[in-house]
Amino acid sequence: MAKRVGIEVSVAIGEVVTMTNTDVIAAYPITPQTHIVEHLAKLVADGELDAEYIPVESEHSALSACLGAAAAGARTFTATAGQGLELMHEVLYIASSMQLPVVMAVANRALSAPLSVWGDHSDAMAVRDTGWIQIFTENGQEVVDNILCAFRIAEDRGVLLPVMVHLDGFHLSHVIEPILLPEQSEVDAFLPPNDYPLPLDPAKPVTMGDFGPPFIYTEVKWAQEVNLRKSMETILKCWGEFDRIFKRCYHPVECYRSEDAEVLLLTMGSFSETAMTAIDQMRQQGKNIGLIKLRLWRPFPFDEIRSAVRDAEVLIVLDRALSFGGPGGPVASEIRSALYNEDKRPKIVSFVGGLGGRDITVSGFSEMVNRGIEISKTGSKHEFEIFGARE
Amino acid sequence: MGKKSIDVGLDLPLKIRARHAIHEVRPVTIKENFAPGNRSCIGCAEALAVRLTCKALGDNVIIAMATGCMEIVSSQLPYTSWEVPWIHTLFENTAAVASGIEAGLEAMVRKGRIPARETKIVAMAGDGGTADIGLQALSGALERGHNFLYICFDNEAYMNTGVQRSSSTPYGASTTTSPAGKVSIGQITPKKDMLGIVAAHNIPYIATACPSYPFDLMDKVAKAAAVKGPAYVHILSVCPVGWRSPSELSVRIGRLAVETGIFPLYEIENGKYKMSLSLPKLKPVYDYMRLQGRFRHLSEDTIKQIQQRVTEEYQKLVAKAEG
Ligand SMILES: Cc1ncc(C[n+]2csc(CCOP(=O)(O)OP(=O)(O)O)c2C)c(N)n1
Ligand code: SF4
Ligand SMILES: [Mg+2]
């Protein structure tokens, strides 16, 4: 039986990565990811994890080393945040395009300037189109569970794509939570050994990372797109299998008290926990309101989102990132375009808030919902509203 | 089949034979792991260098290559010129990719997931990918002590993108981003001392080579590949396109680079310098420069200045080897 322990989420990540018997970890420290890689370094130093730990000189090299390790057929893990994820940017595309199944934890952090070590989703949104499978998590248990799932999804022969597991910097990375850590036997039953097809091997030479002229580039990119979309089946299957073994269930879109709701709030990441409390309070006050939590960011769950919000009048979307000079919140604009051609769809109100570690409290969410309902009636001359900014 | 040796010259005094050992012809494998039919230009000595390198490395290697001419000419879909496992990802990260491959194999062999094969990991990059954009990743990988061989193919500019200057471009050379003009002589900085930078990492084996000395090149690559730990070989590679030199003179120009002392052949083994060739008298740098359009604009004065610097640098190097 799995045991429940009080443990810092970053440390728990180290523990579960150890249970996956990862071969290579290459990482560069950045707040708020540091506790993850420090703990892994210690586990390797203590001989509890038999892996090569490469203390690289930058995030660019961290992910580059992961590319090499994964291409050699090794199970590979890294973690980063904020500026580190940005420094990896061009390498991210290589991992997905070359089908190298690296798993990465991202302790989401705001982007400079001004320098901020605190959390928001600017880093995640900047790498939206890099071709990675991306999962957002809401509490420590979800982080641990999805790190484990990430290896299985990434290394699946029908997928072979890198996976990012997003966890909010500090709000999740640095909190101590009661977490059910799996038993080694459960992990072994759930996660088969990595069996990368055609690794770099002198016994069977392969050429990887070719030069693609115009006659073939489009086909290669289309194949990549088809593969990422198709990975949805494997993700669902993996979560189903996870549920069978661990009795915890995950879905691309999760609904909370949303069945008959006229008004829906949509959040991602750890803010969903506070939002649920706010929903409970507003329900008690007789408001007909529910919450939608977007867990799977890529591949985007179009059908699930459409059916989850179809019957509501108003959908209030909270983004923790800004698309400067554009539609405001990247999540809101994706949801708008997913719903635009639907006959029946809610009005969408977009808020951007919780930037650079700014908290949104339970009463903050109530305020946001009330303002959102007002905007849905009166309309707004803005594309989106910024929440909680002093003028 | 026994080795058949040619005994011409065996009666010469040992001292003379040692001096010319570098030219001694020996049988080498006819296997081409960098296959013919790649898209390099006529007279490309970089392609020749890669070809010879591959002969010396044999089959038990994995190559990680940076973006650049050699990557582009050898891997255009749907073809490949590689008979050994080869990976290209980006321009500046080759040493890091090689680190990852080495670490991956190390861990998997230790855990018994793959058989121990002593496969050599070899990173290859141009001078741009080495001395400029990839310097940080290279320094990191050398400092961490990975068991890998890094080879820089130095054609003294960014050739793949159209002959832009790099920090490895020599003083006075005209390139598209250091063009000679009314108020400029072209490249105004001296060639970066990559060997000095690598030597400062205190790695076990460092060498310079040039495909105009094919046996020396293959010996050094084989020696470097046998090292446990990081090794570095820097290969001067004539590029007729970028140097604006006749394509049939590439081998001769490489020879002249060595004989003028502009690109001395030497090794640094565990910190000890050793010249690969003794040159009692250096040829004038003019003999080398006059064959190349990139130096055509230089005045006699500038060439004199260059001559002086080359002689000084060469003497310093010889002193290090003798000291
Ligand atoms: C990050 C990045 N910047 C710039 C380039 C463009 N680029 C590709 S190859 C190259 C020059 C390669 O020069 P070098 O390493 O000397 O190799 P060569 O082609 O001369 O053999 C440049 C600038 C790139 N591919 N990636
Ligand atoms: S441009 Fe120069 S280095 Fe590049 S393939 Fe042609 S000759 Fe070789
Ligand atoms: Mg070059």
mmCIF file with all atom_site columns, C-alpha atoms in Angstrom, chain A residues 21-24 50-52 54-58 60-61 64-65 67-69 71-75 90-91 94 98 194 200-203 205-213 215-216 220, chain B residues 59-62 71-72 75-80 82-90 92-93 96-97 99-101 103-108 110-111 113 117 119 136-137 140-141 144 146:
data_model
loop_
_atom_site.group_PDB
_atom_site.id
_atom_site.type_symbol
_atom_site.label_atom_id
_atom_site.label_alt_id
_atom_site.label_comp_id
_atom_site.label_asym_id
_atom_site.label_entity_id
_atom_site.label_seq_id
_atom_site.pdbx_PDB_ins_code
_atom_site.Cartn_x
_atom_site.Cartn_y
_atom_site.Cartn_z
_atom_site.occupancy
_atom_site.B_iso_or_equiv
_atom_site.pdbx_formal_charge
_atom_site.auth_seq_id
_atom_site.auth_comp_id
_atom_site.auth_asym_id
_atom_site.auth_atom_id
_atom_site.pdbx_PDB_model_num
ATOM 1  C CA . ASN A 1 21  ? 14.878 4.502  -12.323 1.00 0.00 ? 21  ASN A CA 1
ATOM 2  C CA . THR A 1 22  ? 15.745 7.413  -14.593 1.00 0.00 ? 22  THR A CA 1
ATOM 3  C CA . ASP A 1 23  ? 19.130 7.048  -16.323 1.00 0.00 ? 23  ASP A CA 1
ATOM 4  C CA . VAL A 1 24  ? 20.146 10.659 -16.911 1.00 0.00 ? 24  VAL A CA 1
ATOM 5  C CA . ASP A 1 50  ? 21.477 4.986  -10.074 1.00 0.00 ? 50  ASP A CA 1
ATOM 6  C CA . ALA A 1 51  ? 21.670 7.748  -12.661 1.00 0.00 ? 51  ALA A CA 1
ATOM 7  C CA . GLU A 1 52  ? 24.147 10.061 -14.321 1.00 0.00 ? 52  GLU A CA 1
ATOM 8  C CA . ILE A 1 54  ? 25.049 16.136 -15.385 1.00 0.00 ? 54  ILE A CA 1
ATOM 9  C CA . PRO A 1 55  ? 25.515 19.496 -13.679 1.00 0.00 ? 55  PRO A CA 1
ATOM 10 C CA . VAL A 1 56  ? 25.505 21.454 -16.929 1.00 0.00 ? 56  VAL A CA 1
ATOM 11 C CA . GLU A 1 57  ? 26.544 25.067 -17.384 1.00 0.00 ? 57  GLU A CA 1
ATOM 12 C CA . SER A 1 58  ? 23.169 26.342 -18.680 1.00 0.00 ? 58  SER A CA 1
ATOM 13 C CA . HIS A 1 60  ? 20.363 25.313 -23.066 1.00 0.00 ? 60  HIS A CA 1
ATOM 14 C CA . SER A 1 61  ? 22.909 22.621 -22.390 1.00 0.00 ? 61  SER A CA 1
ATOM 15 C CA . SER A 1 64  ? 20.671 19.538 -25.138 1.00 0.00 ? 64  SER A CA 1
ATOM 16 C CA . ALA A 1 65  ? 22.270 16.890 -22.946 1.00 0.00 ? 65  ALA A CA 1
ATOM 17 C CA . LEU A 1 67  ? 18.437 15.200 -26.236 1.00 0.00 ? 67  LEU A CA 1
ATOM 18 C CA . GLY A 1 68  ? 21.656 13.217 -26.489 1.00 0.00 ? 68  GLY A CA 1
ATOM 19 C CA . ALA A 1 69  ? 20.748 10.920 -23.627 1.00 0.00 ? 69  ALA A CA 1
ATOM 20 C CA . ALA A 1 71  ? 18.611 9.623  -28.456 1.00 0.00 ? 71  ALA A CA 1
ATOM 21 C CA . ALA A 1 72  ? 20.932 7.027  -26.939 1.00 0.00 ? 72  ALA A CA 1
ATOM 22 C CA . GLY A 1 73  ? 17.859 5.340  -25.461 1.00 0.00 ? 73  GLY A CA 1
ATOM 23 C CA . ALA A 1 74  ? 18.213 6.516  -21.866 1.00 0.00 ? 74  ALA A CA 1
ATOM 24 C CA . ARG A 1 75  ? 15.328 7.533  -19.619 1.00 0.00 ? 75  ARG A CA 1
ATOM 25 C CA . GLU A 1 90  ? 15.047 26.484 -29.491 1.00 0.00 ? 90  GLU A CA 1
ATOM 26 C CA . VAL A 1 91  ? 16.013 23.174 -27.903 1.00 0.00 ? 91  VAL A CA 1
ATOM 27 C CA . ILE A 1 94  ? 14.202 19.826 -31.311 1.00 0.00 ? 94  ILE A CA 1
ATOM 28 C CA . MET A 1 98  ? 13.013 14.582 -33.261 1.00 0.00 ? 98  MET A CA 1
ATOM 29 C CA . ASN A 1 194 ? 12.121 2.632  -21.749 1.00 0.00 ? 194 ASN A CA 1
ATOM 30 C CA . LEU A 1 200 ? 22.112 5.815  -31.502 1.00 0.00 ? 200 LEU A CA 1
ATOM 31 C CA . ASP A 1 201 ? 23.920 2.496  -31.673 1.00 0.00 ? 201 ASP A CA 1
ATOM 32 C CA . PRO A 1 202 ? 26.974 1.523  -33.730 1.00 0.00 ? 202 PRO A CA 1
ATOM 33 C CA . ALA A 1 203 ? 25.465 -1.930 -34.253 1.00 0.00 ? 203 ALA A CA 1
ATOM 34 C CA . PRO A 1 205 ? 23.588 3.113  -37.465 1.00 0.00 ? 205 PRO A CA 1
ATOM 35 C CA . VAL A 1 206 ? 20.886 5.755  -37.813 1.00 0.00 ? 206 VAL A CA 1
ATOM 36 C CA . THR A 1 207 ? 21.036 9.371  -38.977 1.00 0.00 ? 207 THR A CA 1
ATOM 37 C CA . MET A 1 208 ? 19.074 11.726 -36.722 1.00 0.00 ? 208 MET A CA 1
ATOM 38 C CA . GLY A 1 209 ? 18.307 15.395 -37.205 1.00 0.00 ? 209 GLY A CA 1
ATOM 39 C CA . ASP A 1 210 ? 18.533 15.724 -40.959 1.00 0.00 ? 210 ASP A CA 1
ATOM 40 C CA . PHE A 1 211 ? 18.290 18.809 -43.086 1.00 0.00 ? 211 PHE A CA 1
ATOM 41 C CA . GLY A 1 212 ? 14.784 19.147 -44.580 1.00 0.00 ? 212 GLY A CA 1
ATOM 42 C CA . PRO A 1 213 ? 14.375 21.035 -47.840 1.00 0.00 ? 213 PRO A CA 1
ATOM 43 C CA . PHE A 1 215 ? 9.887  19.331 -50.710 1.00 0.00 ? 215 PHE A CA 1
ATOM 44 C CA . ILE A 1 216 ? 9.583  17.466 -47.415 1.00 0.00 ? 216 ILE A CA 1
ATOM 45 C CA . VAL A 1 220 ? 7.442  16.281 -41.595 1.00 0.00 ? 220 VAL A CA 1
ATOM 46 C CA . ASP B 2 59  ? 32.812 1.883  -36.762 1.00 0.00 ? 59  ASP B CA 1
ATOM 47 C CA . ASN B 2 60  ? 32.432 1.974  -32.998 1.00 0.00 ? 60  ASN B CA 1
ATOM 48 C CA . VAL B 2 61  ? 31.518 5.637  -32.712 1.00 0.00 ? 61  VAL B CA 1
ATOM 49 C CA . ILE B 2 62  ? 28.546 7.911  -32.288 1.00 0.00 ? 62  ILE B CA 1
ATOM 50 C CA . GLU B 2 71  ? 26.042 18.874 -41.470 1.00 0.00 ? 71  GLU B CA 1
ATOM 51 C CA . ILE B 2 72  ? 24.251 20.434 -44.423 1.00 0.00 ? 72  ILE B CA 1
ATOM 52 C CA . SER B 2 75  ? 22.236 14.924 -44.228 1.00 0.00 ? 75  SER B CA 1
ATOM 53 C CA . GLN B 2 76  ? 19.766 16.325 -46.725 1.00 0.00 ? 76  GLN B CA 1
ATOM 54 C CA . LEU B 2 77  ? 16.553 14.311 -46.584 1.00 0.00 ? 77  LEU B CA 1
ATOM 55 C CA . PRO B 2 78  ? 15.969 11.695 -47.894 1.00 0.00 ? 78  PRO B CA 1
ATOM 56 C CA . TYR B 2 79  ? 19.698 10.891 -48.089 1.00 0.00 ? 79  TYR B CA 1
ATOM 57 C CA . THR B 2 80  ? 22.466 10.460 -45.590 1.00 0.00 ? 80  THR B CA 1
ATOM 58 C CA . TRP B 2 82  ? 26.679 8.593  -42.620 1.00 0.00 ? 82  TRP B CA 1
ATOM 59 C CA . GLU B 2 83  ? 27.506 4.929  -42.182 1.00 0.00 ? 83  GLU B CA 1
ATOM 60 C CA . VAL B 2 84  ? 27.884 5.396  -38.416 1.00 0.00 ? 84  VAL B CA 1
ATOM 61 C CA . PRO B 2 85  ? 25.261 6.647  -35.933 1.00 0.00 ? 85  PRO B CA 1
ATOM 62 C CA . TRP B 2 86  ? 25.050 10.407 -36.285 1.00 0.00 ? 86  TRP B CA 1
ATOM 63 C CA . ILE B 2 87  ? 22.936 13.114 -34.696 1.00 0.00 ? 87  ILE B CA 1
ATOM 64 C CA . HIS B 2 88  ? 22.518 16.796 -35.423 1.00 0.00 ? 88  HIS B CA 1
ATOM 65 C CA . THR B 2 89  ? 20.305 19.006 -33.276 1.00 0.00 ? 89  THR B CA 1
ATOM 66 C CA . LEU B 2 90  ? 21.464 22.642 -33.197 1.00 0.00 ? 90  LEU B CA 1
ATOM 67 C CA . GLU B 2 92  ? 25.813 25.747 -30.391 1.00 0.00 ? 92  GLU B CA 1
ATOM 68 C CA . ASN B 2 93  ? 25.036 22.700 -28.261 1.00 0.00 ? 93  ASN B CA 1
ATOM 69 C CA . ALA B 2 96  ? 26.249 19.237 -24.515 1.00 0.00 ? 96  ALA B CA 1
ATOM 70 C CA . VAL B 2 97  ? 24.529 16.697 -26.772 1.00 0.00 ? 97  VAL B CA 1
ATOM 71 C CA . SER B 2 99  ? 27.731 14.848 -22.880 1.00 0.00 ? 99  SER B CA 1
ATOM 72 C CA . GLY B 2 100 ? 24.209 13.484 -22.805 1.00 0.00 ? 100 GLY B CA 1
ATOM 73 C CA . ILE B 2 101 ? 24.971 10.582 -25.136 1.00 0.00 ? 101 ILE B CA 1
ATOM 74 C CA . ALA B 2 103 ? 26.081 9.860  -19.813 1.00 0.00 ? 103 ALA B CA 1
ATOM 75 C CA . GLY B 2 104 ? 23.184 7.887  -21.273 1.00 0.00 ? 104 GLY B CA 1
ATOM 76 C CA . LEU B 2 105 ? 25.392 5.039  -22.463 1.00 0.00 ? 105 LEU B CA 1
ATOM 77 C CA . GLU B 2 106 ? 27.320 5.083  -19.188 1.00 0.00 ? 106 GLU B CA 1
ATOM 78 C CA . ALA B 2 107 ? 24.155 4.713  -17.107 1.00 0.00 ? 107 ALA B CA 1
ATOM 79 C CA . MET B 2 108 ? 22.593 2.065  -19.349 1.00 0.00 ? 108 MET B CA 1
ATOM 80 C CA . ARG B 2 110 ? 26.113 0.186  -15.695 1.00 0.00 ? 110 ARG B CA 1
ATOM 81 C CA . LYS B 2 111 ? 22.542 -0.984 -15.230 1.00 0.00 ? 111 LYS B CA 1
ATOM 82 C CA . ARG B 2 113 ? 20.489 -2.513 -20.128 1.00 0.00 ? 113 ARG B CA 1
ATOM 83 C CA . ARG B 2 117 ? 30.933 -1.643 -26.138 1.00 0.00 ? 117 ARG B CA 1
ATOM 84 C CA . THR B 2 119 ? 31.736 3.263  -28.037 1.00 0.00 ? 119 THR B CA 1
ATOM 85 C CA . GLN B 2 136 ? 30.198 27.797 -23.415 1.00 0.00 ? 136 GLN B CA 1
ATOM 86 C CA . ALA B 2 137 ? 28.830 24.316 -24.047 1.00 0.00 ? 137 ALA B CA 1
ATOM 87 C CA . GLY B 2 140 ? 31.208 23.010 -19.746 1.00 0.00 ? 140 GLY B CA 1
ATOM 88 C CA . ALA B 2 141 ? 31.686 19.579 -21.271 1.00 0.00 ? 141 ALA B CA 1
ATOM 89 C CA . ARG B 2 144 ? 32.956 18.188 -16.432 1.00 0.00 ? 144 ARG B CA 1
ATOM 90 C CA . HIS B 2 146 ? 33.136 13.665 -20.085 1.00 0.00 ? 146 HIS B CA 1
#
